[in-house]
Amino acid sequence: MNTVGQRIPKIDAAALTTGKGVYTEDLTPQNCLVVKVLRSPHAHARIKSIKCDTALKVNGIECILTYKDVPKIRYTFAGQSYPEPSPYDRYILEEVVRYVGDPVAIVAGRDERTVDKAMKMIRVKYEVREPLLDFEQALDSPVVVHPESDLHYNFDIGGDPARNLVASGEDSAGDVEAALAGCDVVIDRTYYTKANAQAMMETFRTYTYLDHNGRLNVVSSTQIPFHCRRIIAHALGLPKTAVRVVKPRIGGGFGAKQAMVSELFPAIVTLRTGKPARIVFTRQETFSASNSRHQMRLHVRLGATRDGVVKAISLHTLSNAGAYAEHACTTIGLSGTKTIALYSHAKDHYRFTHQNVYTNTMAGGAFRGYGATQGCFAIESAANELAAHLGIDPTELRLRNIPSVGDPMPAFKDGPLSSSRLEDCIRRGRELIGWDEKYPCRQLDDHTVRAVGMAITMQGSGIAGIDTCSATLRLNDDGFYTLMIGATDMGTGCDTILAQMAAEVLHCPIERITVDGVDTDHSPFDKGSYASSTTYVTGMAVVKAATKLCDIIRQEGARRLGIPVTQANFDGDRVLSTMDPGKAILLSTLAQALCVGAGRWLQVTETHASPVSPPPLMAGFAEVEVDLQTGQAKVVDYVGVVDCGTVINPNLATVQAQGGIAQGIGMALYEDVQYDSRGRMRNNSFMQYKIPSRLDLPEIRVEFAPSYEPSGPFGAKSIGEVVINTPSPAIADAVANATGVRVRELPLTPEKILLGMKAGGC
């Protein structure tokens, strides 16, 4: 292949490295209104009164909106394909506030100083209520977060707001209790994962204006332009025809921008005033008034034979939805579906139950890994504990349990395993980390130990039978192409990868393909960039469009050459006769002819939705150094071997994997969104919320074990999310091998490790 599989630089690399990338704020005119949000200082309260008259007198203030001034339409922040499973449990502004940071008033003025001055003059009296902060105490608590009766559900998700229950469900096969009772050994453990901030560099920001036709134009840093349009129209009571969304370059998202966090505030100001408006979240707002990874408690029971064959699995997940339930019921499902199926001998005896609960903390949302990350920590930690209990090498235990190609995966719900080189991932990772020499640990000196740990994982490639993506390819008048997509490049390089696929089919260099930005008025529909779907689902739409365009070019070339289509060949530069190679027409000549006179301008749109979601797979290996005097754990080496099918661009796939592993290391060792007794977030800046910098990270070594996925473009599967999952269980196991301490609650802080050692280990 000429372009697919090649290390082609990102098509926007020069713009990014020279500071020419255009982001939302770069497109915002200087004279637009500045919008800010007055937020609740209380975790749970009712607004008794709100007085804005003095603030409205501040010179330059355009409008101040409270809950009395906005539509009373329930909606959800979550951007997912319709019908949206998340409850519609929000108003834009509401009389009741449910977490510290909940919006109370929207203030718009000519500049930031004016708005800040007015915000200080708004007087709000609250009836403060008892907050519910502990998600383990939420179910059937006397404190009810959502007692209102007008919440809307598109379908039954097993919720009961009167009990603070957002959603619940069960999936099972066989008699799990009987199977566990018949096992030689049962590991029964409970694990905890914390809320984590996505911590992208660009905060939430949106610019809105009315065009000459009075339509609302929204320019926003979003992963979901088309869902964004739908939600804006619904929440504001507008027809979708009245809303246009444009996505410029995004400075990172990691799932945080798969939600409608900032868009509605300037939008409603623009509708009320007729003037352009912008909002830029501060870093503090981005931390404390948006969304995070869902906090979870996971109770695991693994039943196995003495030789390490897992015969039964039971998993119960309790998830903290926070004050609002966007993404709650979908995230929690992945904690089971993307983990249990890796243990193929338990396919006949497994049970996965789950419950989401409301609390008075900031809402959870989407974050890379989307629930599978939490589930992987629990299931893989339990598997490592099983291996230790049985005295079996953890790599060998995995090899005895992983599914093979063709094996049914009922817990995964997407049919049998269609492609896998997970066994090769495990064996190669074991070799790269030096497992045989280092397992379980080595004493370096009297207080320093190095140890290794490992884990395996799987994810998905899009959402089977739901997500739809489209691509449009146009032949231009000089023989180059425009690729129009609705997928959202947020730094991942999807514009480059999709252009590579088009170039491969069209037999041309990637330089002949331009990629248009996302604009809901002009781009073909795409559900957005999430669920590890762009390469796999949008990629197939691109391949289908390019293939069809090739066929049409052959037809048009044959017509002008006066030959049958069956005798026409297209080599990327010419349409030529297979019977007479001297009879040919240049693509540039053909393209020009198609754009004049009685020509036929060539443009093709194709759509793809996959009935399956083939899992990418990965084995991760960590080498960790622990100071026995302080409990400090440091990752000194990390190896990830990934099966993502055909690797479309090894450069981009490698940095995707390295970035995901780095985030996973942060989750394992540092990151923990914390609240005080009044529900105020303690660590709402990078001064308090610690993520690993490059100096905190080890060498992250990534290799690929490519399988061929028959349902994917050129055999490709996804890679975006699977790479974040293994660090937490692998590092936790390495710490246990070094110290004898099993830390079952993330993050693995020095305090937990040291206290565990003083308590005598496991």
Short mmCIF file of C-alpha atoms in Angstrom, two decimals, residues 245-585:
data_model
loop_
_atom_site.label_atom_id
_atom_site.label_comp_id
_atom_site.label_asym_id
_atom_site.label_seq_id
_atom_site.Cartn_x
_atom_site.Cartn_y
_atom_site.Cartn_z
CA VAL A 245 -22.53 24.67 14.46
CA VAL A 246 -18.93 25.14 13.31
CA LYS A 247 -16.03 23.27 14.87
CA PRO A 248 -12.59 24.90 14.54
CA ARG A 249 -9.41 23.22 15.78
CA ILE A 250 -9.81 21.70 19.26
CA GLY A 251 -7.11 21.96 21.91
CA GLY A 252 -7.90 18.55 23.37
CA GLY A 253 -11.09 16.98 24.63
CA PHE A 254 -10.57 13.41 25.92
CA GLY A 255 -14.36 13.09 26.24
CA ALA A 256 -15.00 16.28 28.23
CA LYS A 257 -16.23 17.99 25.07
CA GLN A 258 -18.63 15.17 24.27
CA ALA A 259 -21.01 17.26 26.33
CA MET A 260 -22.78 20.61 25.97
CA VAL A 261 -20.84 22.44 28.65
CA SER A 262 -20.43 26.01 27.37
CA GLU A 263 -22.57 26.40 24.25
CA LEU A 264 -25.95 27.42 25.64
CA PHE A 265 -24.78 30.38 27.72
CA PRO A 266 -23.63 32.65 24.86
CA ALA A 267 -26.30 31.20 22.58
CA ILE A 268 -29.17 32.42 24.73
CA VAL A 269 -27.45 35.80 25.17
CA THR A 270 -27.18 36.17 21.40
CA LEU A 271 -30.85 35.27 20.96
CA ARG A 272 -31.90 37.81 23.61
CA THR A 273 -29.67 40.67 22.47
CA GLY A 274 -29.13 39.97 18.79
CA LYS A 275 -25.41 40.51 19.40
CA PRO A 276 -22.44 38.17 19.06
CA ALA A 277 -21.29 36.72 22.38
CA ARG A 278 -18.48 34.54 23.66
CA ILE A 279 -17.70 32.56 26.78
CA VAL A 280 -14.30 31.23 27.81
CA PHE A 281 -14.22 28.98 30.85
CA THR A 282 -11.52 29.64 33.40
CA ARG A 283 -9.37 26.72 34.42
CA GLN A 284 -11.22 26.63 37.75
CA GLU A 285 -14.59 26.40 35.95
CA THR A 286 -13.24 23.71 33.66
CA PHE A 287 -12.27 21.63 36.67
CA SER A 288 -15.30 22.28 38.87
CA ALA A 289 -18.25 23.16 36.60
CA SER A 290 -18.09 20.70 33.72
CA ASN A 291 -17.72 16.90 34.05
CA SER A 292 -15.20 14.22 35.01
CA ARG A 293 -14.64 10.49 34.89
CA HIS A 294 -17.28 8.69 36.95
CA GLN A 295 -16.27 7.56 40.42
CA MET A 296 -17.04 3.86 40.87
CA ARG A 297 -17.09 1.02 43.37
CA LEU A 298 -16.65 -2.40 41.76
CA HIS A 299 -17.29 -5.65 43.60
CA VAL A 300 -15.67 -8.59 41.81
CA ARG A 301 -15.89 -12.32 42.39
CA LEU A 302 -13.73 -14.58 40.24
CA GLY A 303 -14.09 -18.32 40.52
CA ALA A 304 -11.37 -20.55 39.07
CA THR A 305 -9.90 -24.02 39.01
CA ARG A 306 -6.56 -24.77 40.69
CA ASP A 307 -4.78 -24.45 37.36
CA GLY A 308 -6.06 -20.90 36.86
CA VAL A 309 -8.98 -21.35 34.48
CA VAL A 310 -11.62 -18.73 35.35
CA LYS A 311 -14.99 -20.45 35.27
CA ALA A 312 -17.32 -17.78 36.69
CA ILE A 313 -17.33 -14.01 37.10
CA SER A 314 -19.64 -11.75 39.07
CA LEU A 315 -19.27 -7.97 38.85
CA HIS A 316 -21.43 -5.34 40.52
CA THR A 317 -20.65 -1.69 39.71
CA LEU A 318 -21.94 1.31 41.62
CA SER A 319 -21.29 4.61 39.86
CA ASN A 320 -21.53 8.21 41.05
CA ALA A 321 -23.45 10.13 38.40
CA GLY A 322 -23.10 13.37 40.32
CA ALA A 323 -25.77 16.05 40.21
CA TYR A 324 -26.81 15.29 36.61
CA ALA A 325 -26.75 12.03 34.76
CA GLU A 326 -25.23 12.66 31.34
CA HIS A 327 -23.38 9.57 30.10
CA ALA A 328 -24.08 7.78 33.40
CA CYS A 329 -26.05 4.80 32.14
CA THR A 330 -23.83 4.20 29.10
CA THR A 331 -20.49 4.62 30.86
CA ILE A 332 -21.27 2.10 33.57
CA GLY A 333 -22.16 -0.58 31.04
CA LEU A 334 -18.64 -0.65 29.66
CA SER A 335 -17.22 -1.52 33.08
CA GLY A 336 -18.60 -5.00 32.47
CA THR A 337 -19.00 -5.51 28.73
CA LYS A 338 -15.39 -4.57 27.94
CA THR A 339 -13.84 -6.70 30.70
CA ILE A 340 -15.71 -9.92 31.48
CA ALA A 341 -15.49 -11.23 27.91
CA LEU A 342 -11.68 -11.45 28.08
CA TYR A 343 -12.07 -14.54 30.27
CA SER A 344 -13.57 -16.87 27.73
CA HIS A 345 -14.15 -19.90 29.96
CA ALA A 346 -16.60 -17.83 32.05
CA LYS A 347 -18.86 -17.17 29.05
CA ASP A 348 -21.47 -19.61 30.37
CA HIS A 349 -21.44 -18.32 33.96
CA TYR A 350 -21.18 -14.57 34.39
CA ARG A 351 -23.28 -11.85 35.96
CA PHE A 352 -22.91 -8.10 35.57
CA THR A 353 -25.17 -5.83 37.62
CA HIS A 354 -24.93 -2.08 37.92
CA GLN A 355 -26.47 0.98 39.56
CA ASN A 356 -25.95 4.72 39.01
CA VAL A 357 -26.80 7.18 41.75
CA TYR A 358 -27.25 10.94 42.00
CA THR A 359 -25.17 12.99 44.47
CA ASN A 360 -24.51 16.68 45.04
CA THR A 361 -21.16 16.67 43.28
CA MET A 362 -20.25 17.77 39.77
CA ALA A 363 -21.69 15.48 37.14
CA GLY A 364 -19.63 12.70 35.69
CA GLY A 365 -19.25 12.50 31.94
CA ALA A 366 -17.21 10.98 29.16
CA PHE A 367 -13.48 10.40 29.60
CA ARG A 368 -11.24 8.28 27.40
CA GLY A 369 -11.94 4.65 28.25
CA TYR A 370 -15.54 5.48 29.21
CA GLY A 371 -16.12 2.99 32.03
CA ALA A 372 -13.98 0.22 30.60
CA THR A 373 -11.01 1.85 32.36
CA GLN A 374 -12.65 1.45 35.76
CA GLY A 375 -13.78 -2.08 34.98
CA CYS A 376 -10.33 -3.05 33.76
CA PHE A 377 -8.78 -1.94 37.06
CA ALA A 378 -11.18 -4.15 38.99
CA ILE A 379 -11.26 -7.30 36.85
CA GLU A 380 -7.55 -7.27 36.02
CA SER A 381 -6.58 -6.58 39.64
CA ALA A 382 -8.73 -9.52 40.72
CA ALA A 383 -7.08 -11.68 38.05
CA ASN A 384 -3.65 -10.68 39.38
CA GLU A 385 -4.76 -11.51 42.90
CA LEU A 386 -6.01 -14.88 41.64
CA ALA A 387 -2.64 -15.56 40.01
CA ALA A 388 -0.82 -14.69 43.22
CA HIS A 389 -3.12 -16.88 45.30
CA LEU A 390 -2.59 -19.86 42.99
CA GLY A 391 1.13 -19.23 42.48
CA ILE A 392 0.66 -18.93 38.72
CA ASP A 393 2.53 -16.41 36.58
CA PRO A 394 0.01 -13.66 35.67
CA THR A 395 0.97 -13.82 31.99
CA GLU A 396 0.36 -17.57 31.97
CA LEU A 397 -2.99 -17.14 33.69
CA ARG A 398 -4.09 -14.77 30.91
CA LEU A 399 -2.90 -17.14 28.19
CA ARG A 400 -5.06 -19.89 29.71
CA ASN A 401 -8.17 -17.72 29.64
CA ILE A 402 -8.19 -15.33 26.66
CA PRO A 403 -10.61 -15.93 23.79
CA SER A 404 -9.50 -17.11 20.38
CA VAL A 405 -10.73 -15.89 17.00
CA GLY A 406 -14.19 -17.28 16.42
CA ASP A 407 -15.01 -17.71 20.11
CA PRO A 408 -18.41 -16.38 21.21
CA MET A 409 -18.30 -13.39 23.56
CA PRO A 410 -21.81 -13.13 25.03
CA ALA A 411 -20.78 -10.62 27.69
CA PHE A 412 -19.49 -8.31 24.93
CA LYS A 413 -22.77 -8.45 22.95
CA ASP A 414 -21.19 -7.90 19.54
CA GLY A 415 -20.82 -11.44 18.29
CA PRO A 416 -17.81 -13.74 18.18
CA LEU A 417 -14.25 -12.45 18.26
CA SER A 418 -13.47 -11.73 14.62
CA SER A 419 -9.79 -10.76 14.90
CA SER A 420 -7.19 -11.00 17.64
CA ARG A 421 -3.48 -11.23 18.30
CA LEU A 422 -3.83 -10.80 22.04
CA GLU A 423 -1.70 -13.87 22.70
CA ASP A 424 1.12 -12.31 20.68
CA CYS A 425 0.63 -9.02 22.56
CA ILE A 426 1.13 -10.82 25.87
CA ARG A 427 4.15 -12.80 24.74
CA ARG A 428 5.85 -9.84 23.06
CA GLY A 429 5.18 -7.51 25.99
CA ARG A 430 6.57 -10.08 28.38
CA GLU A 431 9.72 -10.23 26.28
CA LEU A 432 10.12 -6.46 25.94
CA ILE A 433 9.78 -5.76 29.68
CA GLY A 434 12.20 -8.56 30.58
CA TRP A 435 9.54 -10.36 32.59
CA ASP A 436 11.42 -13.59 33.16
CA GLU A 437 14.35 -11.76 34.74
CA LYS A 438 12.32 -9.21 36.72
CA TYR A 439 9.18 -11.01 37.92
CA PRO A 440 8.06 -10.59 40.61
CA CYS A 441 10.63 -8.15 42.05
CA ARG A 442 14.28 -7.26 42.59
CA GLN A 443 15.82 -5.60 45.66
CA LEU A 444 18.07 -2.73 44.51
CA ASP A 445 19.25 -1.63 47.94
CA ASP A 446 18.08 -1.67 51.55
CA HIS A 447 15.02 0.49 50.85
CA THR A 448 14.40 0.32 47.08
CA VAL A 449 12.59 -2.47 45.25
CA ARG A 450 11.70 -2.81 41.59
CA ALA A 451 8.84 -5.03 40.50
CA VAL A 452 6.74 -5.72 37.44
CA GLY A 453 3.02 -6.10 36.86
CA MET A 454 0.77 -6.59 33.86
CA ALA A 455 -2.80 -6.44 32.61
CA ILE A 456 -4.78 -7.02 29.45
CA THR A 457 -7.71 -5.09 28.06
CA MET A 458 -10.14 -4.62 25.21
CA GLN A 459 -12.38 -1.80 24.03
CA GLY A 460 -14.68 -1.42 21.06
CA SER A 461 -14.69 0.20 17.62
CA GLY A 462 -17.71 2.47 17.56
CA ILE A 463 -21.16 1.61 18.89
CA ALA A 464 -22.60 -1.26 16.90
CA GLY A 465 -25.89 -0.68 15.15
CA ILE A 466 -26.21 2.90 16.44
CA ASP A 467 -23.46 5.25 15.34
CA THR A 468 -23.59 6.53 11.77
CA CYS A 469 -20.81 8.39 9.97
CA SER A 470 -20.65 9.89 6.50
CA ALA A 471 -18.02 11.20 4.11
CA THR A 472 -18.22 13.31 0.95
CA LEU A 473 -15.52 13.30 -1.73
CA ARG A 474 -15.44 15.84 -4.50
CA LEU A 475 -13.29 15.89 -7.64
CA ASN A 476 -12.19 19.46 -8.27
CA ASP A 477 -11.38 21.13 -11.55
CA ASP A 478 -7.62 20.51 -11.53
CA GLY A 479 -7.76 16.85 -10.52
CA PHE A 480 -7.42 17.24 -6.76
CA TYR A 481 -10.00 16.18 -4.21
CA THR A 482 -11.88 17.69 -1.28
CA LEU A 483 -12.74 15.31 1.53
CA MET A 484 -15.62 16.57 3.64
CA ILE A 485 -16.25 14.84 6.95
CA GLY A 486 -18.27 15.47 10.09
CA ALA A 487 -15.74 13.68 12.27
CA THR A 488 -13.92 15.92 14.73
CA ASP A 489 -10.14 15.99 14.77
CA MET A 490 -9.21 16.98 18.32
CA GLY A 491 -5.49 16.41 17.95
CA THR A 492 -5.76 12.71 17.18
CA GLY A 493 -4.87 13.16 13.51
CA CYS A 494 -8.11 11.74 12.14
CA ASP A 495 -8.06 14.26 9.26
CA THR A 496 -4.73 12.77 8.20
CA ILE A 497 -5.78 9.14 8.66
CA LEU A 498 -8.99 9.58 6.68
CA ALA A 499 -7.11 11.41 3.91
CA GLN A 500 -4.64 8.49 3.80
CA MET A 501 -7.52 6.06 3.26
CA ALA A 502 -9.01 8.19 0.49
CA ALA A 503 -5.60 8.56 -1.16
CA GLU A 504 -5.04 4.80 -1.06
CA VAL A 505 -8.30 4.09 -2.87
CA LEU A 506 -7.86 6.96 -5.33
CA HIS A 507 -4.23 5.96 -6.12
CA CYS A 508 -2.90 9.43 -5.43
CA PRO A 509 -0.52 11.11 -2.99
CA ILE A 510 -2.13 12.53 0.13
CA GLU A 511 -1.12 16.03 -1.01
CA ARG A 512 -3.86 15.85 -3.62
CA ILE A 513 -6.54 15.66 -0.93
CA THR A 514 -7.73 18.61 1.13
CA VAL A 515 -9.80 17.99 4.25
CA ASP A 516 -12.58 20.42 5.02
CA GLY A 517 -13.42 21.50 8.58
CA VAL A 518 -16.68 20.54 10.25
CA ASP A 519 -19.67 22.78 9.61
CA THR A 520 -23.15 21.34 10.15
CA ASP A 521 -24.45 23.37 7.19
CA HIS A 522 -21.99 21.79 4.77
CA SER A 523 -20.37 18.68 6.24
CA PRO A 524 -22.02 15.28 5.89
CA PHE A 525 -23.53 13.90 9.09
CA ASP A 526 -21.20 12.27 11.58
CA LYS A 527 -22.06 11.47 15.17
CA GLY A 528 -18.76 13.01 16.30
CA SER A 529 -15.46 11.88 17.73
CA TYR A 530 -16.06 9.47 20.58
CA ALA A 531 -16.43 5.73 21.26
CA SER A 532 -13.21 4.90 19.39
CA SER A 533 -15.09 5.12 16.13
CA THR A 534 -13.47 7.53 13.69
CA THR A 535 -10.90 5.27 12.05
CA TYR A 536 -13.24 2.28 12.00
CA VAL A 537 -16.67 3.76 11.19
CA THR A 538 -15.89 7.06 9.45
CA GLY A 539 -12.97 5.33 7.76
CA MET A 540 -15.33 2.85 6.11
CA ALA A 541 -17.52 5.73 4.91
CA VAL A 542 -14.43 7.30 3.32
CA VAL A 543 -13.42 4.03 1.66
CA LYS A 544 -16.93 3.56 0.29
CA ALA A 545 -17.05 7.13 -1.03
CA ALA A 546 -13.58 6.90 -2.61
CA THR A 547 -14.40 3.55 -4.21
CA LYS A 548 -17.61 4.91 -5.70
CA LEU A 549 -15.85 8.05 -6.95
CA CYS A 550 -13.21 5.88 -8.65
CA ASP A 551 -15.95 3.99 -10.44
CA ILE A 552 -17.60 7.20 -11.64
CA ILE A 553 -14.26 8.61 -12.82
CA ARG A 554 -13.74 5.41 -14.83
CA GLN A 555 -17.22 5.77 -16.33
CA GLU A 556 -16.67 9.40 -17.31
CA GLY A 557 -13.22 8.69 -18.67
CA ALA A 558 -14.50 5.74 -20.72
CA ARG A 559 -17.30 7.88 -22.14
CA ARG A 560 -14.85 10.54 -23.33
CA LEU A 561 -12.45 7.94 -24.70
CA GLY A 562 -15.27 6.16 -26.48
CA ILE A 563 -14.51 2.78 -24.92
CA PRO A 564 -16.58 0.36 -22.83
CA VAL A 565 -16.32 0.90 -19.08
CA THR A 566 -15.15 -2.70 -18.75
CA GLN A 567 -12.04 -1.74 -20.73
CA ALA A 568 -11.29 1.41 -18.70
CA ASN A 569 -8.74 1.53 -15.90
CA PHE A 570 -8.02 4.40 -13.49
CA ASP A 571 -4.47 4.58 -12.11
CA GLY A 572 -4.85 7.80 -10.13
CA ASP A 573 -3.44 10.07 -12.85
CA ARG A 574 -5.22 8.84 -15.98
CA VAL A 575 -8.16 6.89 -17.23
CA LEU A 576 -6.74 4.58 -19.89
CA SER A 577 -7.81 1.74 -22.09
CA THR A 578 -6.72 -1.73 -21.00
CA MET A 579 -6.78 -2.76 -24.67
CA ASP A 580 -4.85 0.25 -25.98
CA PRO A 581 -2.62 1.89 -23.29
CA GLY A 582 -1.96 4.77 -25.66
CA LYS A 583 -5.59 5.75 -25.41
CA ALA A 584 -5.86 7.76 -22.20
CA ILE A 585 -7.12 10.98 -20.66
#
